Coordinates of C-alpha atoms in Angstrom, one line a residue:
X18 CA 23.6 17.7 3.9
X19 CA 21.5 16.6 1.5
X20 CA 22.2 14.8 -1.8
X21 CA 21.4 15.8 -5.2
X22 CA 20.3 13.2 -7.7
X23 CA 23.7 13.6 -9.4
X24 CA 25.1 13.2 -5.9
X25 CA 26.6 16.7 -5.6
X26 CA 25.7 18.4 -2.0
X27 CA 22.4 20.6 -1.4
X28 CA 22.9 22.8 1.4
X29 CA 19.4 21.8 3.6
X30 CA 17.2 19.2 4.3
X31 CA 14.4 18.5 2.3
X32 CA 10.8 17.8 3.9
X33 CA 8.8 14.8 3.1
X34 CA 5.5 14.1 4.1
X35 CA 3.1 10.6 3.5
X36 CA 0.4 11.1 1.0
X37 CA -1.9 11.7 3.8
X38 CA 0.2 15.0 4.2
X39 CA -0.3 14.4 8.6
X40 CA 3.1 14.3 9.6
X41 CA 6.8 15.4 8.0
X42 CA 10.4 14.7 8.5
X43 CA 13.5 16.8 7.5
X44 CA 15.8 14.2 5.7
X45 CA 18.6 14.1 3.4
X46 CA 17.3 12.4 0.3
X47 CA 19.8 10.2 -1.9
X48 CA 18.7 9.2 -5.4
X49 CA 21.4 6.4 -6.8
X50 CA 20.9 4.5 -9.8
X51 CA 23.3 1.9 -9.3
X52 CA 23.7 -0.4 -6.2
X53 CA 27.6 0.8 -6.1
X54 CA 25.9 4.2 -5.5
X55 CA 23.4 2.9 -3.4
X56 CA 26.5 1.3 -1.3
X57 CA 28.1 4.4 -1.2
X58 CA 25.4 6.4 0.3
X59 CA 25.8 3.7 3.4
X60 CA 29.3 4.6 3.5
X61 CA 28.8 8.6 3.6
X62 CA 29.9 9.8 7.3
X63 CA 26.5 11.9 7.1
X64 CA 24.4 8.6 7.0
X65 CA 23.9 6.6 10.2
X66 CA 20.6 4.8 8.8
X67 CA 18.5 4.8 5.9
X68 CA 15.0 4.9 4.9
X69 CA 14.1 3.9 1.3
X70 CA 10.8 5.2 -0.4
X71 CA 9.6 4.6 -4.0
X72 CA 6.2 6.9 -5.5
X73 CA 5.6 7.9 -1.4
X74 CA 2.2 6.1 -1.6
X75 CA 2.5 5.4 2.6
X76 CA 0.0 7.4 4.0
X77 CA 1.9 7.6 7.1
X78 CA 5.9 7.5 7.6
X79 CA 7.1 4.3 6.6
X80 CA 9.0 5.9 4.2
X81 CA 11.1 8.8 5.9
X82 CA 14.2 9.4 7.9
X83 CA 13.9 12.4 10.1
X84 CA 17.4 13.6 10.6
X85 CA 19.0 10.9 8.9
X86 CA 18.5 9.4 5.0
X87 CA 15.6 8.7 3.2
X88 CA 16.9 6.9 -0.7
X89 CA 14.4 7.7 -3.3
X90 CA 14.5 4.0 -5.5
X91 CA 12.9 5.4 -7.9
X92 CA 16.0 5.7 -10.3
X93 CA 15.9 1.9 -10.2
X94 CA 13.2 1.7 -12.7
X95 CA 14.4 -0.6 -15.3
X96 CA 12.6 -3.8 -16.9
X97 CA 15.4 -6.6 -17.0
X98 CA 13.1 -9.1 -18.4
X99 CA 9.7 -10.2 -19.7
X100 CA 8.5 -13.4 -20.9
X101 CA 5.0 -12.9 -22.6
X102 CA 4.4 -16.6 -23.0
X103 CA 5.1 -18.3 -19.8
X104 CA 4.0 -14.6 -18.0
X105 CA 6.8 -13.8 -15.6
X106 CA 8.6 -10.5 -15.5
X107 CA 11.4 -9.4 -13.8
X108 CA 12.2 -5.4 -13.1
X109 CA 14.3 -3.4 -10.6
X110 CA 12.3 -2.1 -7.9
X111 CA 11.8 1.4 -8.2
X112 CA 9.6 0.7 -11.5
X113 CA 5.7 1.4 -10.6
X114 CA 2.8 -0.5 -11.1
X115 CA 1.1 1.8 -13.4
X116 CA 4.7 1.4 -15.7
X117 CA 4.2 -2.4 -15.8
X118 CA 0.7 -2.9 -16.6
X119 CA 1.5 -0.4 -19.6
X120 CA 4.1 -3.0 -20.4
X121 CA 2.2 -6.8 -19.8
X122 CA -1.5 -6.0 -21.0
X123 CA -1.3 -5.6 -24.2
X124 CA 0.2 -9.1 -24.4
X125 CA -2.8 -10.2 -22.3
X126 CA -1.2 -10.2 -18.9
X127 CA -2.2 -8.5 -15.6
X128 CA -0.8 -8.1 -12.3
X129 CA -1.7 -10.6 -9.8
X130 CA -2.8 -8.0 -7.4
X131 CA -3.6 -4.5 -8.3
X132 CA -4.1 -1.7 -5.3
X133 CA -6.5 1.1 -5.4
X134 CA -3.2 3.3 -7.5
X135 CA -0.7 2.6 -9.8
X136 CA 1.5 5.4 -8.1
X137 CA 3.0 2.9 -6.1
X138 CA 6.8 1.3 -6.9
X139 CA 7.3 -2.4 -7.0
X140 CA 9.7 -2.8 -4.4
X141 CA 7.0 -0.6 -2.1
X142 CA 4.4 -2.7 -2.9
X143 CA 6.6 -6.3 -2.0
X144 CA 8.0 -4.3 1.0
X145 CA 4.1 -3.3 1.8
X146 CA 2.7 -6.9 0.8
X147 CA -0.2 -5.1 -0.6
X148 CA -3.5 -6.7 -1.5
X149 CA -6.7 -5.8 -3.8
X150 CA -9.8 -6.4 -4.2
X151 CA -9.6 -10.6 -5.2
X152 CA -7.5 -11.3 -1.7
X153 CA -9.9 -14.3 -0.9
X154 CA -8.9 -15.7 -4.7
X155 CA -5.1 -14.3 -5.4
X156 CA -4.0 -13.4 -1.8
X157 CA -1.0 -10.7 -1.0
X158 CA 1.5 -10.3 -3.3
X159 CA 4.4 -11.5 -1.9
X160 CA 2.3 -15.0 -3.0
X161 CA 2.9 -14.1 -6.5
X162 CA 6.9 -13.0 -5.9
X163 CA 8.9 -16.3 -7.1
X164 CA 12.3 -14.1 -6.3
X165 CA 13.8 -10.9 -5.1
X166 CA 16.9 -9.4 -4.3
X167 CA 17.8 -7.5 -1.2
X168 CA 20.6 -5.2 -0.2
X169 CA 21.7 -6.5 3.2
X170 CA 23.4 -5.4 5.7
X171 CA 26.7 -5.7 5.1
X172 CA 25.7 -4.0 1.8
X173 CA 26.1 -7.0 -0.7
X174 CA 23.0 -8.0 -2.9
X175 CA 21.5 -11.2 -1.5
X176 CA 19.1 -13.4 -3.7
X177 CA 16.0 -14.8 -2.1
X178 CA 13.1 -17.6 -2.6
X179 CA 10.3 -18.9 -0.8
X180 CA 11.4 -22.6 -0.9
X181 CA 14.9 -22.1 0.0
X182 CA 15.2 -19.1 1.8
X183 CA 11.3 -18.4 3.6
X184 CA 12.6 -16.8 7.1
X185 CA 14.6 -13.9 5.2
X186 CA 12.1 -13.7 2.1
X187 CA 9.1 -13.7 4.2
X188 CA 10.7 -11.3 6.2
X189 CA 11.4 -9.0 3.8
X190 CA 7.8 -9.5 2.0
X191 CA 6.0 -6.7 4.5
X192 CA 9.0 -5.8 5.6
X193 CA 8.8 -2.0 4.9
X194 CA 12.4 -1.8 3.6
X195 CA 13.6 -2.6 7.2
X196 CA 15.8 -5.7 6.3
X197 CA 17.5 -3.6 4.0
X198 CA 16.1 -2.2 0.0
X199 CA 14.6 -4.3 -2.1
X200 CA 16.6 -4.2 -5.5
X201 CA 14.7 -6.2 -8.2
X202 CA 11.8 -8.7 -7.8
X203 CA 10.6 -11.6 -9.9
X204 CA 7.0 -11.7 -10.1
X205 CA 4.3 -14.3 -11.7
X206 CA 1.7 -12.6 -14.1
X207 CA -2.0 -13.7 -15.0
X208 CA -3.9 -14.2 -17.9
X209 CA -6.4 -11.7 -18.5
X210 CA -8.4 -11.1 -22.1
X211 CA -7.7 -7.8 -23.9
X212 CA -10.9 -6.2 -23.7
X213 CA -12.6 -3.7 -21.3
X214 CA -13.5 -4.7 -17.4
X215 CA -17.2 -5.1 -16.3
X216 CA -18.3 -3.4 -12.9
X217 CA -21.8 -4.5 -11.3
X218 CA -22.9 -2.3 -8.6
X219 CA -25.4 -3.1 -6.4
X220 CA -27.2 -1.5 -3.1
X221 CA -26.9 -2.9 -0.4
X222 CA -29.5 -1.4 2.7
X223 CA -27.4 -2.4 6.0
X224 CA -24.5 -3.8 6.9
X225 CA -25.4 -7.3 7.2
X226 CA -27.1 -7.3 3.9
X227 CA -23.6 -5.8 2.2
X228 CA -21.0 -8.0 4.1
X229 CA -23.6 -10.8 2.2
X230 CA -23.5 -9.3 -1.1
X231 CA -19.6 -8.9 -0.8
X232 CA -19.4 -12.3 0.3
X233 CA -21.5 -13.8 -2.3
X234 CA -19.8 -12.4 -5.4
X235 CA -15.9 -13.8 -4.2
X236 CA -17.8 -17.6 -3.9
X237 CA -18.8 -16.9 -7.7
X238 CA -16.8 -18.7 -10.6
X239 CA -13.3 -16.6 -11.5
X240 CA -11.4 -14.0 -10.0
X241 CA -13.6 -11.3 -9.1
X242 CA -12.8 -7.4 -7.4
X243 CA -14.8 -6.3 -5.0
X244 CA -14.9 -3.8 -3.1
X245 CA -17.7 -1.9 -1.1
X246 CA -18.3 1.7 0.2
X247 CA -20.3 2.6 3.6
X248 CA -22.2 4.9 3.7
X249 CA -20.4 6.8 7.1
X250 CA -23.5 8.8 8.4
X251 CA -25.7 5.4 7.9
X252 CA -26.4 3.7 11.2
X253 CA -27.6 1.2 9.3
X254 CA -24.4 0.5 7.6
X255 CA -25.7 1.2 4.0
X256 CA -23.5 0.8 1.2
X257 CA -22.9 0.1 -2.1
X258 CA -20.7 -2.8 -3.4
X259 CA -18.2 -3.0 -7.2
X260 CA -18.2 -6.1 -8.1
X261 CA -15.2 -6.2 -11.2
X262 CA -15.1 -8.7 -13.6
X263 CA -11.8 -8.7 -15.8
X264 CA -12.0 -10.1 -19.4
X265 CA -11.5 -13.6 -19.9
X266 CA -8.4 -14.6 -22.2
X267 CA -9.5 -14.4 -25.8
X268 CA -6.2 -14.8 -27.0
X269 CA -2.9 -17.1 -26.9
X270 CA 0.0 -14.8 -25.5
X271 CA 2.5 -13.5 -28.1
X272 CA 6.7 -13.2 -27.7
X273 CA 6.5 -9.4 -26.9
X274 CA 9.4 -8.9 -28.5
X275 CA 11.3 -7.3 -25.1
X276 CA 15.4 -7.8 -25.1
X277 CA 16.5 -9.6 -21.8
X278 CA 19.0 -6.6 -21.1
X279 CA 17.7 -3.4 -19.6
X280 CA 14.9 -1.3 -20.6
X281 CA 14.5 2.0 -19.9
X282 CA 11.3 3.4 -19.4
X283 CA 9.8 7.1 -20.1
X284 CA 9.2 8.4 -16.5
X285 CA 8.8 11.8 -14.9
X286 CA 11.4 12.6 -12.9
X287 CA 12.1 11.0 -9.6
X288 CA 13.4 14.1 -8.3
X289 CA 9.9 15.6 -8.8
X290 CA 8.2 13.0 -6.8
X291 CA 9.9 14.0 -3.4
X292 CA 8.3 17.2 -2.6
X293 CA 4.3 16.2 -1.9
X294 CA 1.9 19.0 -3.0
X295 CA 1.2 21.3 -0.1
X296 CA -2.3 20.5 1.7
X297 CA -4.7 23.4 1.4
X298 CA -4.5 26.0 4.1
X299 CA -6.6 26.3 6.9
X300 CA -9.3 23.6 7.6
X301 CA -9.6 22.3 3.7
X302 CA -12.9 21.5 2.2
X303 CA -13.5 18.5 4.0
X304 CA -16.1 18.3 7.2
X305 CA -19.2 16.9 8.6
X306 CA -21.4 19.0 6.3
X307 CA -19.9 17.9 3.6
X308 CA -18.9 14.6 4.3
X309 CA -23.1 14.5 5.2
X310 CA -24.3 16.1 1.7
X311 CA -21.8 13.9 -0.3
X312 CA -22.5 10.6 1.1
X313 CA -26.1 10.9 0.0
X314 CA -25.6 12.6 -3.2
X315 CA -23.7 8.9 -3.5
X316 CA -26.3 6.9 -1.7
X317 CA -28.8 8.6 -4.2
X318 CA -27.1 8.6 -7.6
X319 CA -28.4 5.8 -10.1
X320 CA -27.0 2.6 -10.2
X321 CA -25.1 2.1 -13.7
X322 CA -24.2 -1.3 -13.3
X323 CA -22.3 -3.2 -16.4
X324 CA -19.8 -0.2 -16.6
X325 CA -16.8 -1.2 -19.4
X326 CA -13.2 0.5 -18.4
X327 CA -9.7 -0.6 -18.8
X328 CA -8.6 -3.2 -15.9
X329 CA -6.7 -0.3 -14.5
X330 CA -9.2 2.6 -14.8
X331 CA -11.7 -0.3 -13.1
X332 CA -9.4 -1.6 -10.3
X333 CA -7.4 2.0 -9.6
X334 CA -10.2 4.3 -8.6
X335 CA -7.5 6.8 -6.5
X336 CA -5.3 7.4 -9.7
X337 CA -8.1 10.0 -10.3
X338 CA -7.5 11.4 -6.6
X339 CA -4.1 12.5 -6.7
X340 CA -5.4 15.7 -4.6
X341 CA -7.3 14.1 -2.4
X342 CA -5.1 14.3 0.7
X343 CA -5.3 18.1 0.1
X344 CA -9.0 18.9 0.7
X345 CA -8.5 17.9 4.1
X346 CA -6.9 21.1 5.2
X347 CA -3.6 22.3 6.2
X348 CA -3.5 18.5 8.4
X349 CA -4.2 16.2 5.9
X350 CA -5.7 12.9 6.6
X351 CA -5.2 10.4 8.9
X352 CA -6.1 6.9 7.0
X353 CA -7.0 4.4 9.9
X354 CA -7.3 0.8 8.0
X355 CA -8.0 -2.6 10.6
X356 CA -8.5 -6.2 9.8
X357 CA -10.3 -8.3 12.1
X358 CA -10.3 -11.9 11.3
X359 CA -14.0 -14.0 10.4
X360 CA -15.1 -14.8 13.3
X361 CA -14.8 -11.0 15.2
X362 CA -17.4 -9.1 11.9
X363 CA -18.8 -7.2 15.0
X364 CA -15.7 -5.2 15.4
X365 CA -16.6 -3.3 12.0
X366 CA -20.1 -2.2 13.4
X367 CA -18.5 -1.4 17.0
X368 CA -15.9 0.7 15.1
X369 CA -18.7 2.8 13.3
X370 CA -20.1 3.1 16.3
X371 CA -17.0 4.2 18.5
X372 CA -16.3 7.5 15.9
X373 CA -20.1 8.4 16.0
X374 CA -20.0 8.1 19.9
X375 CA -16.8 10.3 19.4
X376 CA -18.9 12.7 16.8
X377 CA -16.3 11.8 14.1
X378 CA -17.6 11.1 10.5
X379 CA -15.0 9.3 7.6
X380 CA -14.7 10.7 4.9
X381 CA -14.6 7.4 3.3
X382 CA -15.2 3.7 4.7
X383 CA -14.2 1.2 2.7
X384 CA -14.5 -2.4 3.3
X385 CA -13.0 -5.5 1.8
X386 CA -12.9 -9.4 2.1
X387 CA -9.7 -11.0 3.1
X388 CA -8.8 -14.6 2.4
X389 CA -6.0 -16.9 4.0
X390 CA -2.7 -14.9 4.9
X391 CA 0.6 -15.8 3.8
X392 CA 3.5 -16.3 5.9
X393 CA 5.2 -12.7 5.6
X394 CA 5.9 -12.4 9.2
X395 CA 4.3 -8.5 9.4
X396 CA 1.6 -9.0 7.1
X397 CA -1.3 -7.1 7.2
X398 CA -3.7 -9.6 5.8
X399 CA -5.7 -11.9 8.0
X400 CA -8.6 -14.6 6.9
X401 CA -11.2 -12.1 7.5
X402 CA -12.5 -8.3 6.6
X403 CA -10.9 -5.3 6.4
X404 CA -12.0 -1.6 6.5
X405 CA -10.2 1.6 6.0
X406 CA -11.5 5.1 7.0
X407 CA -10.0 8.6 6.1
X408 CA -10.7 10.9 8.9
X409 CA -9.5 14.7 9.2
X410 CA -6.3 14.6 11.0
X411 CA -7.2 18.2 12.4
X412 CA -10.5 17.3 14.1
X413 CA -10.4 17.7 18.1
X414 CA -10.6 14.3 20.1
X415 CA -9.0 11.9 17.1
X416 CA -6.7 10.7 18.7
X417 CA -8.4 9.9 21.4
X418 CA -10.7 7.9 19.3
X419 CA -8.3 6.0 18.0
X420 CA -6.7 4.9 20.5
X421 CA -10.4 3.6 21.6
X422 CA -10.6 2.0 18.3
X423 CA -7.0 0.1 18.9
X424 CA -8.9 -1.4 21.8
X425 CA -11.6 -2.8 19.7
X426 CA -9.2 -4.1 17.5
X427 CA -6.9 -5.9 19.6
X428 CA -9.7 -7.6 21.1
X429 CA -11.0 -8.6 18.2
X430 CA -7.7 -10.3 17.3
X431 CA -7.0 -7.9 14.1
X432 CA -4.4 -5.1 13.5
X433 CA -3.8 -1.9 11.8
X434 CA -2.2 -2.2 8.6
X435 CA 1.2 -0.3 8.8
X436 CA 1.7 1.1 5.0
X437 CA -1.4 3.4 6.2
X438 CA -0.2 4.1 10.1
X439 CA 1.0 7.3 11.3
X440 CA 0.1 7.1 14.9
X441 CA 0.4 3.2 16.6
X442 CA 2.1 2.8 19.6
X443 CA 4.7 0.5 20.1
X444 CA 2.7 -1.6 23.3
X445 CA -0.7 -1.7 20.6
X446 CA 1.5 -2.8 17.5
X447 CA 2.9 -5.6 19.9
X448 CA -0.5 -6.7 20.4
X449 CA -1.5 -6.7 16.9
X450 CA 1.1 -8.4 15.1
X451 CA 2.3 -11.8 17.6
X452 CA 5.1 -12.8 15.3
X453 CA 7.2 -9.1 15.5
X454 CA 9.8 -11.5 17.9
X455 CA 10.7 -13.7 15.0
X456 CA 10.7 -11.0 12.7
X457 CA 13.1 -8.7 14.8
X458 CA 15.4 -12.1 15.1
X459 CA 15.4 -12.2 11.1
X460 CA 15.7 -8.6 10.7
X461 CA 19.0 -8.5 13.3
X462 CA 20.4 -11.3 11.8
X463 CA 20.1 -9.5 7.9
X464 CA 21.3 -6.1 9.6
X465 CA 23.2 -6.4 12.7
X466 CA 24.4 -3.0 12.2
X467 CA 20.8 -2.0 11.9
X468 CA 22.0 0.5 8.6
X469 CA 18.1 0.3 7.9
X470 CA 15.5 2.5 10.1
X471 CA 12.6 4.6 9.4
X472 CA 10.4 7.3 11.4
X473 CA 7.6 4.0 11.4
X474 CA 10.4 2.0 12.6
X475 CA 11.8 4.0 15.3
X476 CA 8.0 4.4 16.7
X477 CA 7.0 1.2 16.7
X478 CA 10.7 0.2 18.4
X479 CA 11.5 -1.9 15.8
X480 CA 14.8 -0.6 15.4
X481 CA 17.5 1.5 17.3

């Protein structure tokens, strides 16, 4: 039986999907407010585990209990505190990104590290350890986390910090919500000016010539975005690379004013974010012809470099592609995003070629610089390159590529990063990600009733 957001029973399951929309899982859903509520939803005969999801930004299902509990967070949205001077804030977790950059830039202060969408919940984006487009200058953002609090296993709230708790915090950092929900998080701000971004694009004819590019604007002076797009039917590996500039400070912060006691913010309502918009029927609107005429109409559209937007309309291009996932078809998309470390750049031009070999075209390649990981033990990011590619789930022989495309990877010494996975086996994620042991040690000692599981987790064997 499900549970209503005021707790009372609903009489069926409710479906969830990942934004991809490629897989589902019939889960109750449980929506508390309060960690006594949250406690009590552990405590319910009907729940044997838990998943916990915030704005259900995973592509995949790292966010969903199939016949058990999935806890929406997303009524833990509150601001406890904000210091505009010293630029620190501190907010439960189930506030979004998009909620606190409404909040810290007009007293000149940005996030550290800002995603390609603001639909994504704090906690999810610590339990993620997500990165952006300055990884080689700010790194993930479980760097920028000076303290969090996490619901462990024998349901009591449990305070960690880097310095004097790092096997538990790092952990938890990455840790998809498997050593239990993340409550609140302390997080460091930075200094930005309160004007409009600059974007510089730039063309870039092959592959070599835009890895350059993307490497030569992160050794230039300040914390620069960039990102680049490749051109899938290239086999040149055309592309074109953003290179973001946010505004310097132009001003000294100011007291903003906010009480140290809750805040409430104006939100839609979680309930409303459960139920994903249905996929379009059929095959959807996205497939080789058009992934072919649409790449060159973007290949061949002029260049307007010195572009002026908002940091977040600049740095958060899929807030305007909130239906994206639906185009591909009754399916959805299957979002297949690797890292491969410096030394093993071929891997990205033997991935290209492994789908063309397979007569698969993304929709959208998209590559990225990485600099030096941090310590979370199932981090995603490695010193090197990453590239993510949305591919129509419903396209004969996919999965078969991929698993072709694991090979690469795992040779190359890389991984598949697991916010975006729907599909990895349990023998390839072993592979990819050497320190799972000492995470599963952490994770057993935090929840030795293992109270905490997901679809991802049950997959991958990471739990029971």
């Amino acid at each position: 039986m499900s549970l209503h957001p005021d707790g009372t029973g609903r009489p069926n399951p409710v479906r969830l999907t990942g934004w991809g929309r490629a897989n589902s899982s019939l889960t109750d859903v449980a929506t508390p407010a309060s960690v006594i509520a949250l406690t009590e939803v552990f405590r319910s005969p009907a729940t044997s585990s838990a998943a916990f999801r915030g704005c259900g930004s995973s592509y995949g299902d790292a966010a969903s209990s199939a016949g058990s509990t999935t806890v929406l967070m997303t009524e833990r949205n509150r601001l406890i505190r904000f210091d505009a001077v010293e630029g620190r804030v501190i907010a439960q977790s189930g506030i979004t990104l998009d909620e606190l950059l409404a909040i810290v830039l007009p007293h000149g202060w940005v996030l550290p590290v800002i995603p390609g969408t603001g639909a994504v919940s704090l906690g999810g984006a610590v339990a993620a350890d997500i990165h952006g487009k300055n990884h080689p200058a700010a790194g993930s953002i479980g760097r920028h986390v000076e303290h969090l609090t996490v619901l462990d296993g024998d349901l009591r709230p449990r305070e960690l910090r880097p310095d004097s708790d790092p096997d538990p915090f790092w952990a938890t950092v990455g840790g998809l919500g498997l050593t239990g929900p993340i409550l609140d998080v302390a997080l460091r701000l930075r200094r930005v000016g309160t004007g409009p971004a600059c974007t510089q694009r730039h063309r870039a004819a092959s592959l070599v010539d835009l890895m350059g590019l993307v490497d030569a604007s992160h050794r230039g002076s300040g914390d620069v975005h960039v990102v680049a797009w490749l051109d899938p039917t290239s086999p040149d590996g055309r592309g074109l690379v953003d290179v973001t500039e946010l505004p310097s400070p132009d001003m000294p912060p100011e007291n903003s004013g906010y009480p140290s006691s809750h805040l409430q913010l104006p939100r839609t309502a979680p309930w409303d974010r459960v139920r994903a918009r249905k996929p379009l029927p059929g095959p959807g609107l996205i497939g080789s012809g058009s992934i072919r005429c649409a790449s060159e109409l973007r290949w061949r559209a002029p260049v307007r470099s010195g572009r002026q937007l908002g940091p977040a309309e600049a740095l958060m291009p899929m807030r305007r592609a909130e239906h994206w996932p639906r185009l591909f078809g009754a399916r959805g998309l299957t979002q297949y995003q690797f890292a491969v470390p410096t030394g093993s750049v071929d891997a990205i031009e033997d991935g290209l070629t492994l789908l063309r070999h397979h007569g698969l075209l993304p929709a959208l390649a998209v590559l990225k610089r990485l600099g030096p990981a941090d310590p979370a033990l199932l981090g995603f990011a490695i010193d090197g390159w990453t590239l993510a590619l949305d591919l129509p789930t419903r396209w004969p022989g996919l999965e078969h590529a991929l698993r072709d495309l694991d090979r690469v990877v795992v040779e190359a010494g890389g991984r598949v990063y697991l916010a975006k996975d729907r599909r990895l086996p349990a023998e390839t994620f072993r592979a990819m990600y050497p320190q799972h042991g000492a995470w599963m040690r952490v994770r057993e000692a935090m929840d030795p009733g293992h109270r905490f599981a997901s679809d991802l987790s049950r997959r991958l064997r990471l739990t029971p």
